[in-house]
Coordinates of C-alpha atoms (C1' of nucleotides) in Angstrom, one line a residue:
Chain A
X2 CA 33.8 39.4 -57.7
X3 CA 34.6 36.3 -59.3
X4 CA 35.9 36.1 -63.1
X5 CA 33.9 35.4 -65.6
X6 CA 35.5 32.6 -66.6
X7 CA 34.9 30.5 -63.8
X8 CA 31.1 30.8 -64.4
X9 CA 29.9 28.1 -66.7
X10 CA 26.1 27.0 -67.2
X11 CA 25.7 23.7 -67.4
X12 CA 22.3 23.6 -69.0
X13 CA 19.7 25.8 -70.7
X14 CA 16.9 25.6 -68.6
X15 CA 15.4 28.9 -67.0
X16 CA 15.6 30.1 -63.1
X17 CA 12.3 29.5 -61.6
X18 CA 10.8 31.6 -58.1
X19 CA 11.2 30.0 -56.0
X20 CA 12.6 30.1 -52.3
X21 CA 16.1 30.3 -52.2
X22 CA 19.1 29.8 -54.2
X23 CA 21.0 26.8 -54.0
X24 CA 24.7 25.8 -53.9
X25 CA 25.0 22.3 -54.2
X26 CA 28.8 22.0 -52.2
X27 CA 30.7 18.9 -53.5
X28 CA 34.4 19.3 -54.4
X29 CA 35.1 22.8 -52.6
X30 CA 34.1 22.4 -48.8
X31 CA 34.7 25.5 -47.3
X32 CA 32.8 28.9 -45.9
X33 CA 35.5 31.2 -47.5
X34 CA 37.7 32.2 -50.4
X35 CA 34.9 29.7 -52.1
X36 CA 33.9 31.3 -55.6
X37 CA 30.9 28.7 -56.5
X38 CA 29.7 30.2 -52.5
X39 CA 30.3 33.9 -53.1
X40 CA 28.9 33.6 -56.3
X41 CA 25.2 31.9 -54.9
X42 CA 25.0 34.7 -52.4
X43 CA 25.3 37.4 -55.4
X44 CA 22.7 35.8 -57.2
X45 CA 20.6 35.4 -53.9
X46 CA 21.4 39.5 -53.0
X47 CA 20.0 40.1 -56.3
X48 CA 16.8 38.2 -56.4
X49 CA 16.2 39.1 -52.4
X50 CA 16.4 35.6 -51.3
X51 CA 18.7 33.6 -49.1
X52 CA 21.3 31.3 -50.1
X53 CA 20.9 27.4 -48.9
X54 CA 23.8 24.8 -48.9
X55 CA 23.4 21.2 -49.7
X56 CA 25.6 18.2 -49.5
X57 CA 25.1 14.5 -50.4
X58 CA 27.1 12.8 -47.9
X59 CA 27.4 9.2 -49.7
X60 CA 28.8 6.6 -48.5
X61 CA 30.0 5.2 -52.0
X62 CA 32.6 7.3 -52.9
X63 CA 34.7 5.0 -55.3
X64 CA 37.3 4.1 -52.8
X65 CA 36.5 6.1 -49.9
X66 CA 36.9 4.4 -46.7
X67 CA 36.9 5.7 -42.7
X68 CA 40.4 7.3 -43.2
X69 CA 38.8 9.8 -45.9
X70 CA 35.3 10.0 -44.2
X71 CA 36.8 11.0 -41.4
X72 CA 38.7 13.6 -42.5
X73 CA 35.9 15.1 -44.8
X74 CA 33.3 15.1 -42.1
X75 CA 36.0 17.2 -39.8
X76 CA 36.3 19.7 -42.4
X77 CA 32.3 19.7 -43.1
X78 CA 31.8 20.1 -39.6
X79 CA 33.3 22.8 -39.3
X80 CA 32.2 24.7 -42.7
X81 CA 28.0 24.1 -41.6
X82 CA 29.4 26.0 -38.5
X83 CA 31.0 29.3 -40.5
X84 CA 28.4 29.0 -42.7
X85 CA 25.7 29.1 -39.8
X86 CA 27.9 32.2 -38.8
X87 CA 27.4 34.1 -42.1
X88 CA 23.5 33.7 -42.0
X89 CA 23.7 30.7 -44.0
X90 CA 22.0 27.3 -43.3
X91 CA 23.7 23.9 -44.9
X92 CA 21.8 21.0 -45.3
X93 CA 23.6 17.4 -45.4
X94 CA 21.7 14.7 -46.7
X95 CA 23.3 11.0 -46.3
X96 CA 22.5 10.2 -49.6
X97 CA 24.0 10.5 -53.2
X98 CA 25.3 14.1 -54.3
X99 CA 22.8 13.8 -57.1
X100 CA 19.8 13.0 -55.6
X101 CA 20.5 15.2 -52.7
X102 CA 20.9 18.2 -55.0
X103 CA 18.2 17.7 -56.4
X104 CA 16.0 17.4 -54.0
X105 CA 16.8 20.9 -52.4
X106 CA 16.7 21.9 -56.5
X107 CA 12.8 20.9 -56.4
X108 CA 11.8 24.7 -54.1
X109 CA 15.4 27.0 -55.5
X110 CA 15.6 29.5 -58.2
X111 CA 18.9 28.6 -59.3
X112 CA 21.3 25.8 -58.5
X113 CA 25.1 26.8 -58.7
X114 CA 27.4 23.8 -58.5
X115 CA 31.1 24.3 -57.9
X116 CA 33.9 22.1 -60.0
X117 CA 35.3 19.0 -59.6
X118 CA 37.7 17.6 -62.8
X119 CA 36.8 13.5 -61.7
X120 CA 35.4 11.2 -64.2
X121 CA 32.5 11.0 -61.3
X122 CA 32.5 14.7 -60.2
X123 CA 32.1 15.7 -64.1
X124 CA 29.2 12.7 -64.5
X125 CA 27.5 14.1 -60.8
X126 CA 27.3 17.2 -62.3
X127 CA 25.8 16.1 -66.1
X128 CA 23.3 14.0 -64.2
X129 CA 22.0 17.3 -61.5
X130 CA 22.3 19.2 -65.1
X131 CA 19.9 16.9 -67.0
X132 CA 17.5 16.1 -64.5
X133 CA 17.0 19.7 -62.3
X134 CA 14.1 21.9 -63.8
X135 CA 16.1 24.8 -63.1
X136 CA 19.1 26.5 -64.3
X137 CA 22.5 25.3 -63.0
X138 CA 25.5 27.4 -63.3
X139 CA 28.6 25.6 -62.0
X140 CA 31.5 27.5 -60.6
X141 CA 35.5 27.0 -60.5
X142 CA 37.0 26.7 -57.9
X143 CA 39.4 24.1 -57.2
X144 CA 42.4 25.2 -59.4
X145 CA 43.6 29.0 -60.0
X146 CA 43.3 28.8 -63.9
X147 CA 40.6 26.8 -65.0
X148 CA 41.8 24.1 -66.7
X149 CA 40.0 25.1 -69.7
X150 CA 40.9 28.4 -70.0
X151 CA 44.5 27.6 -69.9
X152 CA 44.3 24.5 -72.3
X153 CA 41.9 22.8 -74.3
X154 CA 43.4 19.5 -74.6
X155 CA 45.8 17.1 -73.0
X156 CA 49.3 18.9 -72.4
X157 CA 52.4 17.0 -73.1
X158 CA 54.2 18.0 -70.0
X159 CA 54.5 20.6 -67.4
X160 CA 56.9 22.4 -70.1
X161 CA 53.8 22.6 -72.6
X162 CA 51.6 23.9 -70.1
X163 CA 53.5 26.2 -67.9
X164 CA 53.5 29.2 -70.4
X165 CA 49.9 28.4 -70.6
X166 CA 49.3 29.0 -66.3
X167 CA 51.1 32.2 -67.2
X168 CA 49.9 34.0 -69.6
X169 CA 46.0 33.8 -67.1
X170 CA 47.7 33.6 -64.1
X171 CA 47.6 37.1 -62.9
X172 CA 43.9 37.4 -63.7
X173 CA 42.8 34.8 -61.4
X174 CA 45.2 35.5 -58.4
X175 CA 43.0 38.0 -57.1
X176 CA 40.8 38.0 -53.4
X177 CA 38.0 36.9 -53.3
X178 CA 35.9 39.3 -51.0
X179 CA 33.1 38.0 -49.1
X180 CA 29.6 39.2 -50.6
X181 CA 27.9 40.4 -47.6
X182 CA 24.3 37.6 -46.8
X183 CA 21.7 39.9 -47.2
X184 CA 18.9 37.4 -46.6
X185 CA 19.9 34.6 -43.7
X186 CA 18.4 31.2 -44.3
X187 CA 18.6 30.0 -41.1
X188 CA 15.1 29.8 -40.3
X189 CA 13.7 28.6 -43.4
X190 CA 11.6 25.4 -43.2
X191 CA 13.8 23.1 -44.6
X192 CA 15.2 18.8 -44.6
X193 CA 16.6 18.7 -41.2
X194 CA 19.7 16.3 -42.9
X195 CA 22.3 15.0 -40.4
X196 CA 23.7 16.8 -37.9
X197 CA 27.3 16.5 -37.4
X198 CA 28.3 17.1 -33.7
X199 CA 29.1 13.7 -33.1
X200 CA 31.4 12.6 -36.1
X201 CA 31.6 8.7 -34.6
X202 CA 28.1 8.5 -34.7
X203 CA 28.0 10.5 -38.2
X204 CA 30.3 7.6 -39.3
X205 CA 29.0 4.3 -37.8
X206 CA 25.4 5.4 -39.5
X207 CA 28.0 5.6 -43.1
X208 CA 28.0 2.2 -45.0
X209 CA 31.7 2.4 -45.7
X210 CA 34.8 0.4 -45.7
X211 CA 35.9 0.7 -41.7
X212 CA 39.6 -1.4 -42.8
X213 CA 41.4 1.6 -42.8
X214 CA 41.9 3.5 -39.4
X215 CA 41.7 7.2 -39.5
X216 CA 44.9 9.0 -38.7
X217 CA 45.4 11.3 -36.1
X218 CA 48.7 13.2 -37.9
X219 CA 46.2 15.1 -39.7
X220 CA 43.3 16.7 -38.8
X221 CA 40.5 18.2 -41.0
X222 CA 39.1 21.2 -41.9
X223 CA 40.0 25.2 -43.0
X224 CA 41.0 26.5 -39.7
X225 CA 43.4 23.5 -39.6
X226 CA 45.1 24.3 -43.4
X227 CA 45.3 27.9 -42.8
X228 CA 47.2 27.1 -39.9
X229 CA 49.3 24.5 -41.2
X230 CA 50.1 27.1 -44.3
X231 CA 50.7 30.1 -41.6
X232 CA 53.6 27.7 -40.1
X233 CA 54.9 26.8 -43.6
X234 CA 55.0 30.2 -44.4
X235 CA 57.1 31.6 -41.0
X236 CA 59.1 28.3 -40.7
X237 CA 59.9 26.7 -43.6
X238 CA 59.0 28.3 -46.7
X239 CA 62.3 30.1 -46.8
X240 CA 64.5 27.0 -47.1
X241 CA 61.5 25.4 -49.6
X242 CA 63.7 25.3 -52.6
X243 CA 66.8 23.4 -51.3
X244 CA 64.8 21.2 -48.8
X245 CA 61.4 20.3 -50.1
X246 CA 63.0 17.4 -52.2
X247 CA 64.5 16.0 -48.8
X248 CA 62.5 13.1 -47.3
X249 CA 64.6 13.5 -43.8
X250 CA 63.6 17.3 -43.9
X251 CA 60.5 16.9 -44.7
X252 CA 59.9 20.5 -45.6
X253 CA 56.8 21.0 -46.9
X254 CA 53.6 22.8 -47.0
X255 CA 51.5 19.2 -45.7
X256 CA 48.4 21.2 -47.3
X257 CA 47.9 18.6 -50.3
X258 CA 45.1 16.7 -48.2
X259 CA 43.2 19.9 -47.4
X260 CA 43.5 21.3 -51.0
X261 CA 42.3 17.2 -52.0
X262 CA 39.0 18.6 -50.2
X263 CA 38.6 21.7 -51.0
X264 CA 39.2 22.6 -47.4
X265 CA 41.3 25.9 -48.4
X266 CA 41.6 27.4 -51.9
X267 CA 44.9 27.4 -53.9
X268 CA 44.3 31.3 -54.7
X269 CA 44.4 31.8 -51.2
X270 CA 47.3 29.7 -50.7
X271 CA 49.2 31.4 -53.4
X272 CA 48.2 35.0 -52.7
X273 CA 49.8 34.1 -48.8
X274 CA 52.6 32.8 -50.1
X275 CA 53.4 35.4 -52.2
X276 CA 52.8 38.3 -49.8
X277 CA 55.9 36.9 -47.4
X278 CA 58.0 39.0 -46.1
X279 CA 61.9 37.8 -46.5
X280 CA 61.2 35.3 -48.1
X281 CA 63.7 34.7 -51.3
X282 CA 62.1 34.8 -54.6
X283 CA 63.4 31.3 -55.8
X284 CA 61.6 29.7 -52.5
X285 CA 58.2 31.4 -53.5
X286 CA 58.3 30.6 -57.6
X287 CA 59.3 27.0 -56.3
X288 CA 56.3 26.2 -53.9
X289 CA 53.8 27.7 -56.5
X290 CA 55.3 25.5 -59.1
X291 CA 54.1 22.9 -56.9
X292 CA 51.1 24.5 -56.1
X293 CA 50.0 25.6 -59.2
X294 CA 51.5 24.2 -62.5
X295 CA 52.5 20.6 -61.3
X296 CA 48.8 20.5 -59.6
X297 CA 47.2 22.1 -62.5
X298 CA 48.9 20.0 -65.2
X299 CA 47.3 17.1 -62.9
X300 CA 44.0 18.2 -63.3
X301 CA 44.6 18.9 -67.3
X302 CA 45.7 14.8 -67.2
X303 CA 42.5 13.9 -65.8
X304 CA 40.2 16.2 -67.6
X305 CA 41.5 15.5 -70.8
X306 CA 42.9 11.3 -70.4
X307 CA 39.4 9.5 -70.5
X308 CA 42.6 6.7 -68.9
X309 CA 44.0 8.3 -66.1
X310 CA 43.2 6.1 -63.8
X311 CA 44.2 3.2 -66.1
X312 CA 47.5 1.7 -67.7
X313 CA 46.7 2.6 -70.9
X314 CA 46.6 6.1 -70.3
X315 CA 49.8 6.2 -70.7
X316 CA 51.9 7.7 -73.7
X317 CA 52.6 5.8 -76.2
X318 CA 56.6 5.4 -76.0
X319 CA 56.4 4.3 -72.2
X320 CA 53.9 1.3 -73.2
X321 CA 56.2 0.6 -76.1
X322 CA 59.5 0.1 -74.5
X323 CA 57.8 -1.0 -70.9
X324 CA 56.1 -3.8 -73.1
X325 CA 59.2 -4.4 -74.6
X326 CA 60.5 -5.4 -71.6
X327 CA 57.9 -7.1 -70.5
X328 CA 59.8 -10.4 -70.0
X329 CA 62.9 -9.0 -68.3
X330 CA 64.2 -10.7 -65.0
X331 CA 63.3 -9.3 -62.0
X332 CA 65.3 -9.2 -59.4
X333 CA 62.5 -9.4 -56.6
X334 CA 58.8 -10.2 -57.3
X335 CA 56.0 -9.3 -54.7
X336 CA 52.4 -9.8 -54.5
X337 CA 50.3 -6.9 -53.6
X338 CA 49.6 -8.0 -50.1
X339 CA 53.2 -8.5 -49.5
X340 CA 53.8 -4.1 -50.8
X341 CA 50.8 -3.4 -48.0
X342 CA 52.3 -5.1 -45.5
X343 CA 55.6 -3.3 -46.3
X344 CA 57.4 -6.6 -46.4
X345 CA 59.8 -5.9 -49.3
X346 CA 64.0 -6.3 -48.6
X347 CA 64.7 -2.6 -49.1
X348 CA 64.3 -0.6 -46.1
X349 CA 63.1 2.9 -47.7
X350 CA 60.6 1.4 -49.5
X351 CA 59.2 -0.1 -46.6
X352 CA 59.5 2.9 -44.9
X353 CA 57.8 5.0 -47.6
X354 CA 54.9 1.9 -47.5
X355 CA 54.9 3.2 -43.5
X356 CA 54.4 6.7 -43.5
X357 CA 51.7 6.4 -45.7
X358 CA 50.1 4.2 -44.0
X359 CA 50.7 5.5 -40.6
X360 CA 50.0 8.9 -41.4
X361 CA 47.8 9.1 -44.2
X362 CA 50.9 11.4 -46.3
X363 CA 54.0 10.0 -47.9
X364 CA 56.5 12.6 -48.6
X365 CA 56.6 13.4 -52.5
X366 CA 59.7 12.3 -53.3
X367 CA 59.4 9.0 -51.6
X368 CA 55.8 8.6 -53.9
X369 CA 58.0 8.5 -57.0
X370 CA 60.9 6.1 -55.6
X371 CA 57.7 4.0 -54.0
X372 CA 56.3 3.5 -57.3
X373 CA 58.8 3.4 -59.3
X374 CA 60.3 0.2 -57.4
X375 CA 56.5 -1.6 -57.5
X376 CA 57.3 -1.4 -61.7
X377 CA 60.3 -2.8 -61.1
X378 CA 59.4 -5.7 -58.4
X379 CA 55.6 -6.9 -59.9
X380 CA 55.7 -9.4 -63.0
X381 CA 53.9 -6.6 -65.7
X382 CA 53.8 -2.8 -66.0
X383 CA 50.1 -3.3 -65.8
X384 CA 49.8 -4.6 -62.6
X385 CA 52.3 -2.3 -60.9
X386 CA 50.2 0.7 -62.1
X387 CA 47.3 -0.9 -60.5
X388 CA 48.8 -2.0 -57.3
X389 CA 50.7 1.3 -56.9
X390 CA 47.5 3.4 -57.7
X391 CA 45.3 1.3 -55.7
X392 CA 47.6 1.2 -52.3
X393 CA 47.8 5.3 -53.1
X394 CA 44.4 5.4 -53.1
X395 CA 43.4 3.4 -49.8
X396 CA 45.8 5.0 -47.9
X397 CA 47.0 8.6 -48.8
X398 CA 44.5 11.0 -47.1
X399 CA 44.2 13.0 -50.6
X400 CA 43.8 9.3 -52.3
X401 CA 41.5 9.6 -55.6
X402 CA 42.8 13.5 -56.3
X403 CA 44.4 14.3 -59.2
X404 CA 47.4 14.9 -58.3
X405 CA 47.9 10.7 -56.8
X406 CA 46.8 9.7 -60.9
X407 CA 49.3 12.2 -62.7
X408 CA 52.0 11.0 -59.9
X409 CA 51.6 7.5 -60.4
X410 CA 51.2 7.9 -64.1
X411 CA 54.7 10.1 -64.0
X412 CA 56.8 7.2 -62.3
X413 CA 55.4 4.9 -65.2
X414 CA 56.8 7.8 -68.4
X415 CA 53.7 10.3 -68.1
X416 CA 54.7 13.7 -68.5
X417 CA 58.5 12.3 -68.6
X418 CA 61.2 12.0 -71.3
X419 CA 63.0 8.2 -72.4
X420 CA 66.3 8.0 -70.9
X421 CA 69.0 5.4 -71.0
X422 CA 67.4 1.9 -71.7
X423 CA 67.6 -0.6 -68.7
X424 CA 66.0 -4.2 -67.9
X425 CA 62.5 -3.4 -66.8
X426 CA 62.2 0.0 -67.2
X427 CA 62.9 0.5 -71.2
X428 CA 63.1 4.3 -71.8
X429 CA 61.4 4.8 -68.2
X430 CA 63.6 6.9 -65.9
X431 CA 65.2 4.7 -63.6
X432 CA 65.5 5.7 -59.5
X433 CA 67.8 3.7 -57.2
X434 CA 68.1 3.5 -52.8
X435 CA 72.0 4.8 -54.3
X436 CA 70.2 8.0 -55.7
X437 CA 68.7 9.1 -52.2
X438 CA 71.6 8.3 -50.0
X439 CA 73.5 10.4 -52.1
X440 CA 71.3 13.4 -52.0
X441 CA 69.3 13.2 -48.9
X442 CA 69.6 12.1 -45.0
X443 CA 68.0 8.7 -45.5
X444 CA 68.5 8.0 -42.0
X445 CA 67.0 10.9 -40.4
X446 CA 63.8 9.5 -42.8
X447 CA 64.2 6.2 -41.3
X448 CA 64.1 7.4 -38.3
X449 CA 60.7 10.0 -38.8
X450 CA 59.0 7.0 -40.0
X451 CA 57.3 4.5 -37.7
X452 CA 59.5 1.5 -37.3
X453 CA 56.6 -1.4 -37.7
X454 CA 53.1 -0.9 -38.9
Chain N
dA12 C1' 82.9 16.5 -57.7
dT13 C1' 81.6 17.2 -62.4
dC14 C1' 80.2 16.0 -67.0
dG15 C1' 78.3 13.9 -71.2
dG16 C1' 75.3 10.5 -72.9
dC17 C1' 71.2 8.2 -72.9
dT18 C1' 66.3 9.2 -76.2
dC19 C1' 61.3 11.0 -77.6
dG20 C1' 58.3 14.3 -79.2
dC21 C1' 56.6 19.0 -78.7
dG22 C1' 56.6 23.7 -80.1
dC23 C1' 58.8 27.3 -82.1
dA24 C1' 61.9 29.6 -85.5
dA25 C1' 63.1 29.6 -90.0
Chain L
dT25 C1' 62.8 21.0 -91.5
dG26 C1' 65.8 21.8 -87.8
dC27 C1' 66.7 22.7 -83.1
dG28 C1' 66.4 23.2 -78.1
dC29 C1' 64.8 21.3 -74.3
dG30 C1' 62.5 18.8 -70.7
dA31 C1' 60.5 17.2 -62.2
dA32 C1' 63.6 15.5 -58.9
dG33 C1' 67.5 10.0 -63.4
dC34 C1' 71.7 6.8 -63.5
dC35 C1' 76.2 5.5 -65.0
dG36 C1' 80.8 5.5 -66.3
dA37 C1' 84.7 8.4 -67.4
dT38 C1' 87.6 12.0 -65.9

DNA sequence: ATCGGCTCGCGCAA
DNA sequence: TGCGCGAAGCCGAT
């Protein structure tokens, strides 16, 4: 049963007979624990037809190059498989979301959408609104309180917003049981779309940007995050609290790529994490602070900045004193093609530049040092925000999410506090190499991290 | 090793 | 209007 809440129409137009319902798939890509899905096949039960899938495969994703592609199609791959298994028949179209939506729209009923909290996602899903002749009812499913239902406007930190996850958060962190397919669509006469046995081929047909390699340190899809989450859970969620700050440990869940996808839901996440056994109670409350109010108060920044992706979305004290200092000294200056190549003096930085990369994933607390030291080493705040965001983007497998513009925003005062005034920096906290030698096993990092790109 | 100061603005209590 | 407090800070004093 999915809440109420999470079911929004998006327009006022009437359902229509016709010969199926439709879930357009775009940000949640999975077969399971997928409200938007579960919530089609109710409809579908009820008006005795079958459900259909579509997605618009596109290859002009803001951004997107071969490292994301890859990884998406791996997950999608594997989802048109367990969907095939639940009676249900997904149709990928290599064209825009939009237009392929609508296209399938042209012989459905209904058209349920799931939620994405983009700039693009939200204008995808105004433009299937507007031009469908049928109802659309879109679906949340990406966070574990909708971001509306736990704030209507732009919170000020995670302080502000915390209390706010509360007060819902038991309501939504409930399973999500599988409504059983009453009428397979597997047969139906439909748009063959792509198949997607052969991923290389599925990719050299893609008019993308090839300059960035796809990495083999992570691999797509559900089966792959559950896993990953199973392992966090027996190995290393019981140390989580002390050691997830740790770049040397490097104790973490790795799931941020898979949730960037939709490849497994954050309920699901959550409600496994929670069910434990000997776990402590400080490890748990810290990875679901991660999990849910540091990623959720991400998603609020994005919904509710119309600039998150831009230096004036910051707040207004960090562009003050940053401006301020506008003219400070620095100390080193480096072009953006000299960050890529990780050809700066300090040796974590360049290491941080590595593992990103190299493996698609930089370790959290090395994102904030990593961009924090591009403010201090480019000639304006602006720029830095731009370089930082724009390396994030190319090469973090989860590049794009919200979670990469609310961390690169942070490191530049967002969601912060002023602190001591400095050259550079102004009010904006300050981090130093001294800072992780003295709290973590910079060495053992050095030594996880490639040694040359 | 530990501690206070740095400094802004939100939200709540009064 | 006052007050407490905040993602992971740093720095100098003790």
């Amino acid at each position: 049963m999915v809440e109420p809440e999470r079911i929004q129409p998006l327009n006022r137009k009437p359902r229509r007979p016709g010969r199926y319902v439709l879930y357009w798939m775009q940000q949640s890509q999975r077969a399971e624990w997928n409200p938007a899905l579960e919530y089609a096949v109710g409809q579908a039960n009820a008006l005795g037809q079958p459900v259909v899938v579509v997605f618009g495969l596109t290859g002009r994703f803001p951004e997107a190059n071969l490292r994301h592609y890859r990884f998406m199609l791996e997950g999608l791959r594997e989802t048109l498989q367990a969907l095939a298994g639940r009676g249900i028949r997904m149709v990928v179209l290599k064209e825009s979301p939009v237009t392929a939506a609508l296209r399938l729209a042209a012989e459905a009923s209904l058209l349920v959408a799931d939620r994405g909290y983009l700039r693009i996602q939200r204008l995808w899903r105004q433009r299937v609104a507007r031009r469908a002749r049928i109802s659309v009812v879109q679906v949340e499913g990406d966070v574990v309180v909708p971001a509306d239902v736990a704030s209507s406007k732009e919170e000020y930190g995670a302080r502000t917003l915390r209390p706010r996850i509360q007060r819902h958060l038991e309501r939504f962190l409930t399973d999500l049981v599988p409504e059983p397919v009453r009428k397979d669509s597997l047969g139906l006469s439909l748009e063959e779309g792509i198949r997607l046995d052969d991923l290389d081929s599925v990719l050299a047909g893609l008019q993308i940007d090839r300059s960035v390699p796809a990495v083999g340190s992570f691999r797509g899809g559900t089966c792959k995050a559950r896993e990953l989450l199973d392992r966090f859970i027996q190995e290393r969620l019981s140390t989580y609290r002390q050691e997830s700050a740790d770049p040397g440990l490097n104790n973490v869940s790795h799931l941020s790529p898979y949730l960037h996808f939709g490849q497994i839901s954050p309920v699901y996440a959550a409600l496994e994490v929670r069910r434990a056994r000997g776990v402590r109670r400080e490890n748990v409350e810290a990875f679901l602070e991660q999990l849910i109010v540091r990623r959720e108060l991400a998603v609020n920044f994005v919904l509710y900045n119309p600039s998150y992706d831009r230096y004036e979305g910051l707040p207004e004290w960090a562009r003050r004193t940053l401006e301020r200092h506008k003219a400070d000294r620095r100390a080193y200056l480096y072009t953006e093609q000299e960050f890529e190549r990780a050809e700066t003096h300090d040796p974590y930085w360049n290491a941080a530049q590595r593992e990103m990369v190299t493996t698609g994933k930089m370790h959290n607390h090395m994102r904030m040092y990593w961009a924090k030291k591009i403010l201090e080493w480019t000639e304006t705040p602006a720029d830095a925000f731009r370089i930082a965001l724009a390396l994030n983007n190319k090469y973090e497998i989860d590049g794009r999410d919200p979670n990469g513009f609310a961390g690169v925003a942070w490191c530049f005062g967002k969601h912060d506090r002023p602190w001591a005034e400095r050259p550079v920096f102004g009010q904006v906290r300050y981090m130093n190499a001294a800072g992780l030698e003295r709290k973590f096993d910079m060495e053992a990092y050095l030594k996880r991290v490639p040694p040359r790109l």
